CSV table of N, CA, C and O in Angstrom, one decimal:
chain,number,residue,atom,x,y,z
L,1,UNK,N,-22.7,-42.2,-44.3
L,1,UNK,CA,-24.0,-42.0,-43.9
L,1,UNK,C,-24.2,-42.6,-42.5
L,1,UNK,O,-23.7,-43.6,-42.1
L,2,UNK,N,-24.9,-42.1,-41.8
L,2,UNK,CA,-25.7,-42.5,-40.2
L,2,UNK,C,-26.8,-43.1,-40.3
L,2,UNK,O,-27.8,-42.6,-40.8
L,3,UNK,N,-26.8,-44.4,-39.8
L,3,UNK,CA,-28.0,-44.8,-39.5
L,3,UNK,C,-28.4,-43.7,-38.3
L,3,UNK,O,-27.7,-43.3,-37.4
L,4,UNK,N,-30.8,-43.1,-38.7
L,4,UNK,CA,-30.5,-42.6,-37.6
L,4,UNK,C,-31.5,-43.9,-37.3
L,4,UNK,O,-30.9,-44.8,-36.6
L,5,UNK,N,-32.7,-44.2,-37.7
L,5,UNK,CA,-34.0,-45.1,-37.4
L,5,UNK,C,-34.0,-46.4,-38.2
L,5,UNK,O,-34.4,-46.5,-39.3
L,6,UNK,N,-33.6,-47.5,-37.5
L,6,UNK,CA,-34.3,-48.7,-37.3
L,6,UNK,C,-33.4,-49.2,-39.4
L,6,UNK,O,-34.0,-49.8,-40.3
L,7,UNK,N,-32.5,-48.7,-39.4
L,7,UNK,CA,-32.0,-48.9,-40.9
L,7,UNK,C,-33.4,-47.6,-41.7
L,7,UNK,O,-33.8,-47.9,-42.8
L,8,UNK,N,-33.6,-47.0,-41.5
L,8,UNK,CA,-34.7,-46.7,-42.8
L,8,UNK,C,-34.1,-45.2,-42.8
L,8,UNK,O,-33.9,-45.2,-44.0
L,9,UNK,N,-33.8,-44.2,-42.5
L,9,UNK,CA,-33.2,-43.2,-42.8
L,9,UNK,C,-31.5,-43.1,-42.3
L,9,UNK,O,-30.8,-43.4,-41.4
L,10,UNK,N,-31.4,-42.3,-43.7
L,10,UNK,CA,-30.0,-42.3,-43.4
L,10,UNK,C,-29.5,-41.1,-44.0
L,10,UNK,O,-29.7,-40.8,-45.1
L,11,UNK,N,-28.5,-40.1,-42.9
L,11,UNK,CA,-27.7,-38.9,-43.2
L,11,UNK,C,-26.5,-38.5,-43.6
L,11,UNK,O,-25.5,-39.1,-43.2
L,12,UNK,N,-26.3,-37.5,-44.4
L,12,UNK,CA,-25.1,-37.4,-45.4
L,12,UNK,C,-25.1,-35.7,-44.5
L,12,UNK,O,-26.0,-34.9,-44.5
L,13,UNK,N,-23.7,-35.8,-43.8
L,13,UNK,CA,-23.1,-34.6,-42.9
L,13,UNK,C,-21.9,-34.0,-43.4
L,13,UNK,O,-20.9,-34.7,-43.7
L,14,UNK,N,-21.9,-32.8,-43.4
L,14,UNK,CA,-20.5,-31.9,-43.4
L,14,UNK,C,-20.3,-31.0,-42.4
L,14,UNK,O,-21.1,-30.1,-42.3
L,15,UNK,N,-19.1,-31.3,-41.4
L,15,UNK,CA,-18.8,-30.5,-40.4
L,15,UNK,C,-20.2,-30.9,-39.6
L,15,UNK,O,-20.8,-29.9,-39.2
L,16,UNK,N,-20.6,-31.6,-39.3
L,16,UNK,CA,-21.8,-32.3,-38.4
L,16,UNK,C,-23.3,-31.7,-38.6
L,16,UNK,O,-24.1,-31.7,-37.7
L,17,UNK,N,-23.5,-31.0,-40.0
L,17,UNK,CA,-24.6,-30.6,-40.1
L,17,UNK,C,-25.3,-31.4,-41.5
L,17,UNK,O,-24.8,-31.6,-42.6
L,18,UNK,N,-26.3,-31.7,-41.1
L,18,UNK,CA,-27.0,-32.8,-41.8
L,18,UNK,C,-27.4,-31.8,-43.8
L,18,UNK,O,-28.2,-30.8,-44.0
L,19,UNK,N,-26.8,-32.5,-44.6
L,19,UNK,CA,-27.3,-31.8,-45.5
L,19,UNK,C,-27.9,-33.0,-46.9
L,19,UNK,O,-27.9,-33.1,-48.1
L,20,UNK,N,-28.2,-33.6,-46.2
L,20,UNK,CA,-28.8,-34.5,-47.3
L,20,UNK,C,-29.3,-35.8,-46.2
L,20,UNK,O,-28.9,-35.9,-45.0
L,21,UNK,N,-30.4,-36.7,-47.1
L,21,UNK,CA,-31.0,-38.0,-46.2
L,21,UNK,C,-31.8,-38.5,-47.4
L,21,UNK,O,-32.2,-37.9,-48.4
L,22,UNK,N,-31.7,-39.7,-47.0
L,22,UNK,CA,-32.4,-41.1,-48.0
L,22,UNK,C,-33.1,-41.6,-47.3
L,22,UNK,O,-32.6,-41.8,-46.2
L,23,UNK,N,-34.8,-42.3,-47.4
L,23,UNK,CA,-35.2,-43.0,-46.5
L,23,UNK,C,-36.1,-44.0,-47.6
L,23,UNK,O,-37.0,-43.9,-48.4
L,24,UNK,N,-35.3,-44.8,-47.2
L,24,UNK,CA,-36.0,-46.2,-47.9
L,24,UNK,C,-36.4,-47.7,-47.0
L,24,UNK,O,-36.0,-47.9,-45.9
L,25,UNK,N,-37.2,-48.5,-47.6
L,25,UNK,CA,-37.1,-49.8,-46.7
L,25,UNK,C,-36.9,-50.8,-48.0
L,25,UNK,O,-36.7,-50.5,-49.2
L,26,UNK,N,-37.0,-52.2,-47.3
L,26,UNK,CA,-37.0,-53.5,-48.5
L,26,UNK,C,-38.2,-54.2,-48.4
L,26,UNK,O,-39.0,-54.4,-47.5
L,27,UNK,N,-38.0,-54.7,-49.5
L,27,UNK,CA,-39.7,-55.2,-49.5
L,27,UNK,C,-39.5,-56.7,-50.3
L,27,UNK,O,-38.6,-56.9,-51.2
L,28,UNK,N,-40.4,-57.8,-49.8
L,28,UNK,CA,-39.9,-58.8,-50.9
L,28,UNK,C,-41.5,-59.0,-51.7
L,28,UNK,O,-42.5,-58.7,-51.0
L,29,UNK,N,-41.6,-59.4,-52.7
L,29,UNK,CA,-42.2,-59.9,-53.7
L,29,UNK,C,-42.9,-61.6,-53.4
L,29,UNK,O,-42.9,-62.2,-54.5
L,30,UNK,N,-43.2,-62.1,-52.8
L,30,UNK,CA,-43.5,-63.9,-53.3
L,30,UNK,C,-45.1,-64.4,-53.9
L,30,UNK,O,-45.6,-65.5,-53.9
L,31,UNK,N,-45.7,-63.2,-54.2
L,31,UNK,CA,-46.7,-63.6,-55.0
L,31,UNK,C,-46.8,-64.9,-55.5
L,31,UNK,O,-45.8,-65.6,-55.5
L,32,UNK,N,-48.4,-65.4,-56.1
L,32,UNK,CA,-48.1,-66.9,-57.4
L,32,UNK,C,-48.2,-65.6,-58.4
L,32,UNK,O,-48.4,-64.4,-58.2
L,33,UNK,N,-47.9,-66.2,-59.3
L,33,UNK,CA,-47.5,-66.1,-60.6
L,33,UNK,C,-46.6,-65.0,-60.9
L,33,UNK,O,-46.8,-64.2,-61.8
L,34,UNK,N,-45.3,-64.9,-59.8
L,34,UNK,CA,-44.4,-63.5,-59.9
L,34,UNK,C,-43.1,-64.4,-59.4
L,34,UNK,O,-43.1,-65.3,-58.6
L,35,UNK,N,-42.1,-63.8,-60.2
L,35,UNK,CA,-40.9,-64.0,-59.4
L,35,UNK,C,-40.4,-63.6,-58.2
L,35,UNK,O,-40.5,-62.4,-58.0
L,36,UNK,N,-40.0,-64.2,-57.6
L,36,UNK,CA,-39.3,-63.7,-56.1
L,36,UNK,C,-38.3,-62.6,-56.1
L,36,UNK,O,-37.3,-62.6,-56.8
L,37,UNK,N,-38.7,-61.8,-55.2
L,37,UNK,CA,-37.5,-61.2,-55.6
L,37,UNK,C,-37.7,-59.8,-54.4
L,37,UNK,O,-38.8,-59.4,-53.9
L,38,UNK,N,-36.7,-59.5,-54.1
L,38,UNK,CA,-36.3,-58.2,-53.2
L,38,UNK,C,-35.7,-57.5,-53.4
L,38,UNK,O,-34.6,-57.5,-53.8
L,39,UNK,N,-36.7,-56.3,-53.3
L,39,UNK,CA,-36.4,-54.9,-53.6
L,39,UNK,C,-36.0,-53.6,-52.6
L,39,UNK,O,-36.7,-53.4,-51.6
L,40,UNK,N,-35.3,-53.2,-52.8
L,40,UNK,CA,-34.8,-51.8,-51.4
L,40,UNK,C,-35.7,-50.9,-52.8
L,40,UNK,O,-35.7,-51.0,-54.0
L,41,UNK,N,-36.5,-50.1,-51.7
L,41,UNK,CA,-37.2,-49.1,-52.5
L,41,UNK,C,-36.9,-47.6,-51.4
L,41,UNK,O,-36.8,-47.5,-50.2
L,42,UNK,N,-36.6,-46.5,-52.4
L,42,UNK,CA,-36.2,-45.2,-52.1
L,42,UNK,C,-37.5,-44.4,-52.1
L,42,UNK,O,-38.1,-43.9,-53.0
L,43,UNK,N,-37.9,-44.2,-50.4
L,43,UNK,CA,-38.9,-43.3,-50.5
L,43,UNK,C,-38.5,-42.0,-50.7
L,43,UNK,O,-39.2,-41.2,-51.3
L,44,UNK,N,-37.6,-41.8,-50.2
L,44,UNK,CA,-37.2,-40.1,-50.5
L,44,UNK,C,-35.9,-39.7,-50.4
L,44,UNK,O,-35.1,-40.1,-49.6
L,45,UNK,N,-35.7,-39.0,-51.1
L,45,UNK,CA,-34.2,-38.6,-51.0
L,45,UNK,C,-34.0,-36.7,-51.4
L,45,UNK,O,-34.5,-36.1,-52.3
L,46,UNK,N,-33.1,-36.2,-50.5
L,46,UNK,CA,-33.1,-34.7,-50.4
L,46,UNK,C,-31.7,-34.5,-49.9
L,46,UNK,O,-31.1,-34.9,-48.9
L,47,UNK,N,-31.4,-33.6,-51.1
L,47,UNK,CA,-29.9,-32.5,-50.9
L,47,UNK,C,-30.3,-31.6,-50.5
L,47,UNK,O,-31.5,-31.3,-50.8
L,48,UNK,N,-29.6,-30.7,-49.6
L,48,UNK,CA,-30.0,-29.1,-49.3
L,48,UNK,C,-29.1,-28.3,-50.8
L,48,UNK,O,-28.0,-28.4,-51.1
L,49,UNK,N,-30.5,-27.5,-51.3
L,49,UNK,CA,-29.4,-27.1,-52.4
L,49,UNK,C,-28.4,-26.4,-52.8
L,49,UNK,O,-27.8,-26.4,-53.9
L,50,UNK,N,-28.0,-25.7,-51.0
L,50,UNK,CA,-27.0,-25.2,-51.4
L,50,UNK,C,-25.5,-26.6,-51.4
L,50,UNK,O,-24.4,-26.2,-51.8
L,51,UNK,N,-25.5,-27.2,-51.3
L,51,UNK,CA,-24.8,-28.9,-51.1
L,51,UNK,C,-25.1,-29.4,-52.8
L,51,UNK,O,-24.4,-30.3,-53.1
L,52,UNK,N,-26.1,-28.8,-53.8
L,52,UNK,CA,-25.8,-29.7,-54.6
L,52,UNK,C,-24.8,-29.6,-55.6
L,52,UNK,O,-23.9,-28.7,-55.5
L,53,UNK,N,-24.9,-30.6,-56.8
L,53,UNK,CA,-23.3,-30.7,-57.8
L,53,UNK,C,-22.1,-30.7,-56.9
L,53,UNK,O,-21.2,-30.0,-57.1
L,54,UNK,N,-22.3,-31.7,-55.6
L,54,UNK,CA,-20.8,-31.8,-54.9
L,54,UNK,C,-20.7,-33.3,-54.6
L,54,UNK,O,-19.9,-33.7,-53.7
L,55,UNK,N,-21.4,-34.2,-55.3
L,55,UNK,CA,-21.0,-35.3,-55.8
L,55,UNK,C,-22.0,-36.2,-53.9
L,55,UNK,O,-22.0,-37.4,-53.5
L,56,UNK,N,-22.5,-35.3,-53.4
L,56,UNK,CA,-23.1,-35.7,-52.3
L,56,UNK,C,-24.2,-36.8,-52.5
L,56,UNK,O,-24.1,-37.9,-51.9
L,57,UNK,N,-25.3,-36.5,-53.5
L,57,UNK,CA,-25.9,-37.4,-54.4
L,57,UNK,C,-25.9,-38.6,-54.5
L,57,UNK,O,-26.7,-39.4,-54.1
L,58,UNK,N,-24.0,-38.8,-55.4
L,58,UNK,CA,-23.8,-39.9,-55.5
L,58,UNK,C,-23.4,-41.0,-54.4
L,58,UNK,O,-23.7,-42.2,-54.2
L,59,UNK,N,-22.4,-39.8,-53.4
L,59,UNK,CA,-22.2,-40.7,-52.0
L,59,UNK,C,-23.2,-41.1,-51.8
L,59,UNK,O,-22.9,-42.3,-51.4
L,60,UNK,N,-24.6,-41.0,-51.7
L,60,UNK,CA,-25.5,-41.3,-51.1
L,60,UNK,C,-26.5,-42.8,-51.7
L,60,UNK,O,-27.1,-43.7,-51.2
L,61,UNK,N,-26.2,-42.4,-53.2
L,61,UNK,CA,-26.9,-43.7,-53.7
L,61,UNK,C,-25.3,-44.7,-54.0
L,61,UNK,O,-25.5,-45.7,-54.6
L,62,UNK,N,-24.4,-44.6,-53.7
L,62,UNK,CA,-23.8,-45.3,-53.5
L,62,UNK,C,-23.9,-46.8,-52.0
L,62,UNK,O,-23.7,-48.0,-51.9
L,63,UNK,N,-24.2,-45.7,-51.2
L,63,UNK,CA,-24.1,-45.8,-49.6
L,63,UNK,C,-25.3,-46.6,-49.9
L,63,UNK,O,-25.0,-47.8,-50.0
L,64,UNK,N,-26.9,-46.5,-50.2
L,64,UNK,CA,-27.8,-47.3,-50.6
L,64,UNK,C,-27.9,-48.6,-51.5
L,64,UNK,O,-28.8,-49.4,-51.4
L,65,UNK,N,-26.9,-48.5,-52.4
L,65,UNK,CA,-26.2,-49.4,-53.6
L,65,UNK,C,-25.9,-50.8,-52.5
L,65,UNK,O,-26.6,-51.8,-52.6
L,66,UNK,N,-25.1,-50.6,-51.8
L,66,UNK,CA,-24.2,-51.1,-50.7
L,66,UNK,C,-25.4,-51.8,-49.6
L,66,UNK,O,-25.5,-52.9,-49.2
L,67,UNK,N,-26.0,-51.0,-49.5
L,67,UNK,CA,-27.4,-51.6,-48.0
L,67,UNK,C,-28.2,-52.2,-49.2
L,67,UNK,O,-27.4,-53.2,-49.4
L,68,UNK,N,-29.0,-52.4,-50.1
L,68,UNK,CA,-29.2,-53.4,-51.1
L,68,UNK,C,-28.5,-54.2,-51.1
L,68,UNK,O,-29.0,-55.3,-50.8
L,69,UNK,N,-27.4,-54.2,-51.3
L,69,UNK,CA,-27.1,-55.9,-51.5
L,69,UNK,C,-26.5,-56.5,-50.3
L,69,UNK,O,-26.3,-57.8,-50.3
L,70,UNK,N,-26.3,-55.7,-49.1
L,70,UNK,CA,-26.2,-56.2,-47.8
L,70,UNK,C,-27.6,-56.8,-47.4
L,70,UNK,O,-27.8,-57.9,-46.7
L,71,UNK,N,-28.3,-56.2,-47.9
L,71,UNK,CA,-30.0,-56.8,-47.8
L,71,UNK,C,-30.4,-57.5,-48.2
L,71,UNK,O,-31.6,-57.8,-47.9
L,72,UNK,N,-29.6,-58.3,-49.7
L,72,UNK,CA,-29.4,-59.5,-50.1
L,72,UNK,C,-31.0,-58.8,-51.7
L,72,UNK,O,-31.6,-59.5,-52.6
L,73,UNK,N,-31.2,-57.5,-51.5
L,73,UNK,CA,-32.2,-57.2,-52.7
L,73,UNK,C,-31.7,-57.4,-54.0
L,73,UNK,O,-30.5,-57.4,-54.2
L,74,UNK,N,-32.8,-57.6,-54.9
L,74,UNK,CA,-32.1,-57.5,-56.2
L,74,UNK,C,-32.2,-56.5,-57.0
L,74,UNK,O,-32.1,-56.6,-58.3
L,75,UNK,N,-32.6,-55.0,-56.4
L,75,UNK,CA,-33.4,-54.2,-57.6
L,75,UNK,C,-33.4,-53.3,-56.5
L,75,UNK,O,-33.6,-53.6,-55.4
L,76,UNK,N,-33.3,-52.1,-57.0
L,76,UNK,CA,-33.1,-50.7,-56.3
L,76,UNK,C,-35.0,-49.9,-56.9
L,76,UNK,O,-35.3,-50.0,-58.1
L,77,UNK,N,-35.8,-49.4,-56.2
L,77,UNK,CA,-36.5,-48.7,-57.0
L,77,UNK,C,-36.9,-47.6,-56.5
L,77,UNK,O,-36.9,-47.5,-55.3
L,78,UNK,N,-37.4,-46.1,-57.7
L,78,UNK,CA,-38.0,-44.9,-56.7
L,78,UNK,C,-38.8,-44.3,-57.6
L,78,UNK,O,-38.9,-44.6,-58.8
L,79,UNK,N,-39.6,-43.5,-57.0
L,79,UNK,CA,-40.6,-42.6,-58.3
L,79,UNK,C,-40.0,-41.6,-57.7
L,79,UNK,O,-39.6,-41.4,-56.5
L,80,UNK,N,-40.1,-40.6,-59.2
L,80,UNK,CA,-40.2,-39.8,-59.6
L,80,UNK,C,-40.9,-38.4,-60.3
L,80,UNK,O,-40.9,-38.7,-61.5
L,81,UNK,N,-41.4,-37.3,-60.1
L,81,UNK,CA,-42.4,-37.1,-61.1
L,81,UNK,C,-41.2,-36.4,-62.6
L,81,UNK,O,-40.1,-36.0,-62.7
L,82,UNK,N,-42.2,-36.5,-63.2
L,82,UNK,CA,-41.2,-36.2,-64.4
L,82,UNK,C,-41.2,-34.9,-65.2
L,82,UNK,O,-40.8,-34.8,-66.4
L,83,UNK,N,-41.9,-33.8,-64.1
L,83,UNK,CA,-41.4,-32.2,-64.2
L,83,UNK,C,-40.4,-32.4,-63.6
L,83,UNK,O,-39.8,-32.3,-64.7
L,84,UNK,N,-39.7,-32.6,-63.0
L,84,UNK,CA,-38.5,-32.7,-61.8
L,84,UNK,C,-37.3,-33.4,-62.4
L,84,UNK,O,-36.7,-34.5,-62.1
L,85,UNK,N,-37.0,-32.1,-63.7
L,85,UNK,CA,-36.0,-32.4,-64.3
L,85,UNK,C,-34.4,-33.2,-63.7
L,85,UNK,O,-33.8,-34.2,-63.8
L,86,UNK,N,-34.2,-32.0,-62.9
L,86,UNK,CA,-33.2,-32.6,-62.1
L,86,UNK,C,-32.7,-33.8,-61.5
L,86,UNK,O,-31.5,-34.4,-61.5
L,87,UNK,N,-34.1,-34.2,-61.0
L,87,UNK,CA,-34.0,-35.4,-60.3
L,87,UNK,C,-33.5,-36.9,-61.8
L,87,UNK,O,-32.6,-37.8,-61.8
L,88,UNK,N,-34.7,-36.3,-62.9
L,88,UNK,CA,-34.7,-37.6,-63.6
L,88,UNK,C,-33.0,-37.4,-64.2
L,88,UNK,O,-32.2,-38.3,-64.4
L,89,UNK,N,-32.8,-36.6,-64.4
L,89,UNK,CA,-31.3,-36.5,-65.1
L,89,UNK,C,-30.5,-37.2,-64.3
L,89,UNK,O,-30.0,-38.2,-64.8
L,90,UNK,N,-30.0,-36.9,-62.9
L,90,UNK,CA,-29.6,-37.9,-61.8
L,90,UNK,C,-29.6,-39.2,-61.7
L,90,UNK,O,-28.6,-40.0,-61.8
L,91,UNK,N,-30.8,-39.4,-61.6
L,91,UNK,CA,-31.1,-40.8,-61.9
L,91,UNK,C,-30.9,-41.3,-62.7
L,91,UNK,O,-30.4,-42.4,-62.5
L,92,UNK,N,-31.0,-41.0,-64.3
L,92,UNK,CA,-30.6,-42.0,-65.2
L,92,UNK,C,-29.0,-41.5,-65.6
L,92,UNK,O,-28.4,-41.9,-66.6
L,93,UNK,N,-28.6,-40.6,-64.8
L,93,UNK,CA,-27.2,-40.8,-65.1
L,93,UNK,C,-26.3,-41.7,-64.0
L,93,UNK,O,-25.1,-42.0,-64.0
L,94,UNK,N,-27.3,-42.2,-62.9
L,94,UNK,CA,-27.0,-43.5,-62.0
L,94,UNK,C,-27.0,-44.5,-62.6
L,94,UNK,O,-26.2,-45.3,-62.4
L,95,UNK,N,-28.1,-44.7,-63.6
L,95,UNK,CA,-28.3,-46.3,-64.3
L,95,UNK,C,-29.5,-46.5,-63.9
L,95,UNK,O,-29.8,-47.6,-63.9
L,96,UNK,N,-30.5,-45.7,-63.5
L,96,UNK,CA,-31.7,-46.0,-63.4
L,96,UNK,C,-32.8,-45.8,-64.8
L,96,UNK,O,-32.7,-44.8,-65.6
L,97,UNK,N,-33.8,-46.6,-64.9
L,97,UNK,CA,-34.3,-46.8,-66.0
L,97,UNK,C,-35.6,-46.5,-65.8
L,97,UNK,O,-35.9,-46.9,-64.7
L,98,UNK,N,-36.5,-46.1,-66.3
L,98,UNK,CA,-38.1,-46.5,-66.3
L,98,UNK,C,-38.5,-47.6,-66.4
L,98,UNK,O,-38.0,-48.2,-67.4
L,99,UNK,N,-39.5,-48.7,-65.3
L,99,UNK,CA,-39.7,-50.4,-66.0
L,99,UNK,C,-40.9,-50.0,-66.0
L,99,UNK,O,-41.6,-50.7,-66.7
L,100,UNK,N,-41.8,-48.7,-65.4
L,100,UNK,CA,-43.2,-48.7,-65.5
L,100,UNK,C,-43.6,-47.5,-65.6
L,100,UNK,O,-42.8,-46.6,-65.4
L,101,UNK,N,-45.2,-47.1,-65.9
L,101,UNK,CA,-45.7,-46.1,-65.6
L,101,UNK,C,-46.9,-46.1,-64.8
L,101,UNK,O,-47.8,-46.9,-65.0
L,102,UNK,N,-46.9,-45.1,-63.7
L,102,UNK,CA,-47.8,-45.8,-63.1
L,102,UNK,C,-48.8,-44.1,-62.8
L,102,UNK,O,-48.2,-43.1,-62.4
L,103,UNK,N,-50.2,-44.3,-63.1
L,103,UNK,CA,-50.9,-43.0,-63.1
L,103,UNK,C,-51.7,-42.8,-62.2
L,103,UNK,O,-52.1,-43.8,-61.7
L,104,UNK,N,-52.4,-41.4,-61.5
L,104,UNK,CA,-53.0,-41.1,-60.7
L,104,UNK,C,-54.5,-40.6,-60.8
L,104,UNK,O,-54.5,-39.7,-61.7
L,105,UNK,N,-55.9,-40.9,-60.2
L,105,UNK,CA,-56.7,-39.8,-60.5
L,105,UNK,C,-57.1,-38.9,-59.8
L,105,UNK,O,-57.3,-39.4,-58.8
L,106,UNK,N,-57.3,-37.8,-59.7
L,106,UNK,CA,-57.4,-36.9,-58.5
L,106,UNK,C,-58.7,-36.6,-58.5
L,106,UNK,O,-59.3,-36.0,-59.4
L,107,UNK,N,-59.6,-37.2,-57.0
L,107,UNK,CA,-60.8,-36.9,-57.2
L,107,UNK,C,-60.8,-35.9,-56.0
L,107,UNK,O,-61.9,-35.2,-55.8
């Protein structure tokens, strides 16, 4: 992957054309009454679909896997919506789990 900005996006290329990007930052936690703790949070992540089921995916949360704990975080996190089959299958075939639910109201 390429850093392009400041560590927060990053590019997954074949033959020098960009077909996938992750953009996340880290965030730390030191609230009272919370544990400390640092998180790399994934704001977005996108395959072009003709690129997907080519394991590019994984390069990619791999490659993020890696900048987490270079970042010294303890916990990887991203939302998801959960019509977006694909995505959740991915994910929890990474090891990612549900810890919350978190709801919207649309006024």
């Amino acid at each position: 992957m390429e850093d392009i900005q400041a560590q927060a996006i990053y590019t997954a290329r074949i033959d020098g054309n960009i077909v996938g990007y992750v953009r996340c930052y880290a965030w730390s936690s030191n609230g009272a009454g919370s544990v400390p703790c640092k998180v790399l949070d994934i704001d977005d992540i996108t395959i072009d679909e003709q690129y997907r089921h080519r394991g590019i995916g994984r390069c990619i949360m791999e490659d993020v896997r890696e900048l987490a704990r270079a970042r010294g975080c303890n916990d990887i996190q991203l939302s998801v919506y959960p019509e977006n089959e694909n995505a959740v299958r991915f994910y929890e075939s990474y090891g990612f789990r549900v810890r919350n639910i978190r709801y919207q109201m649309y006024i």
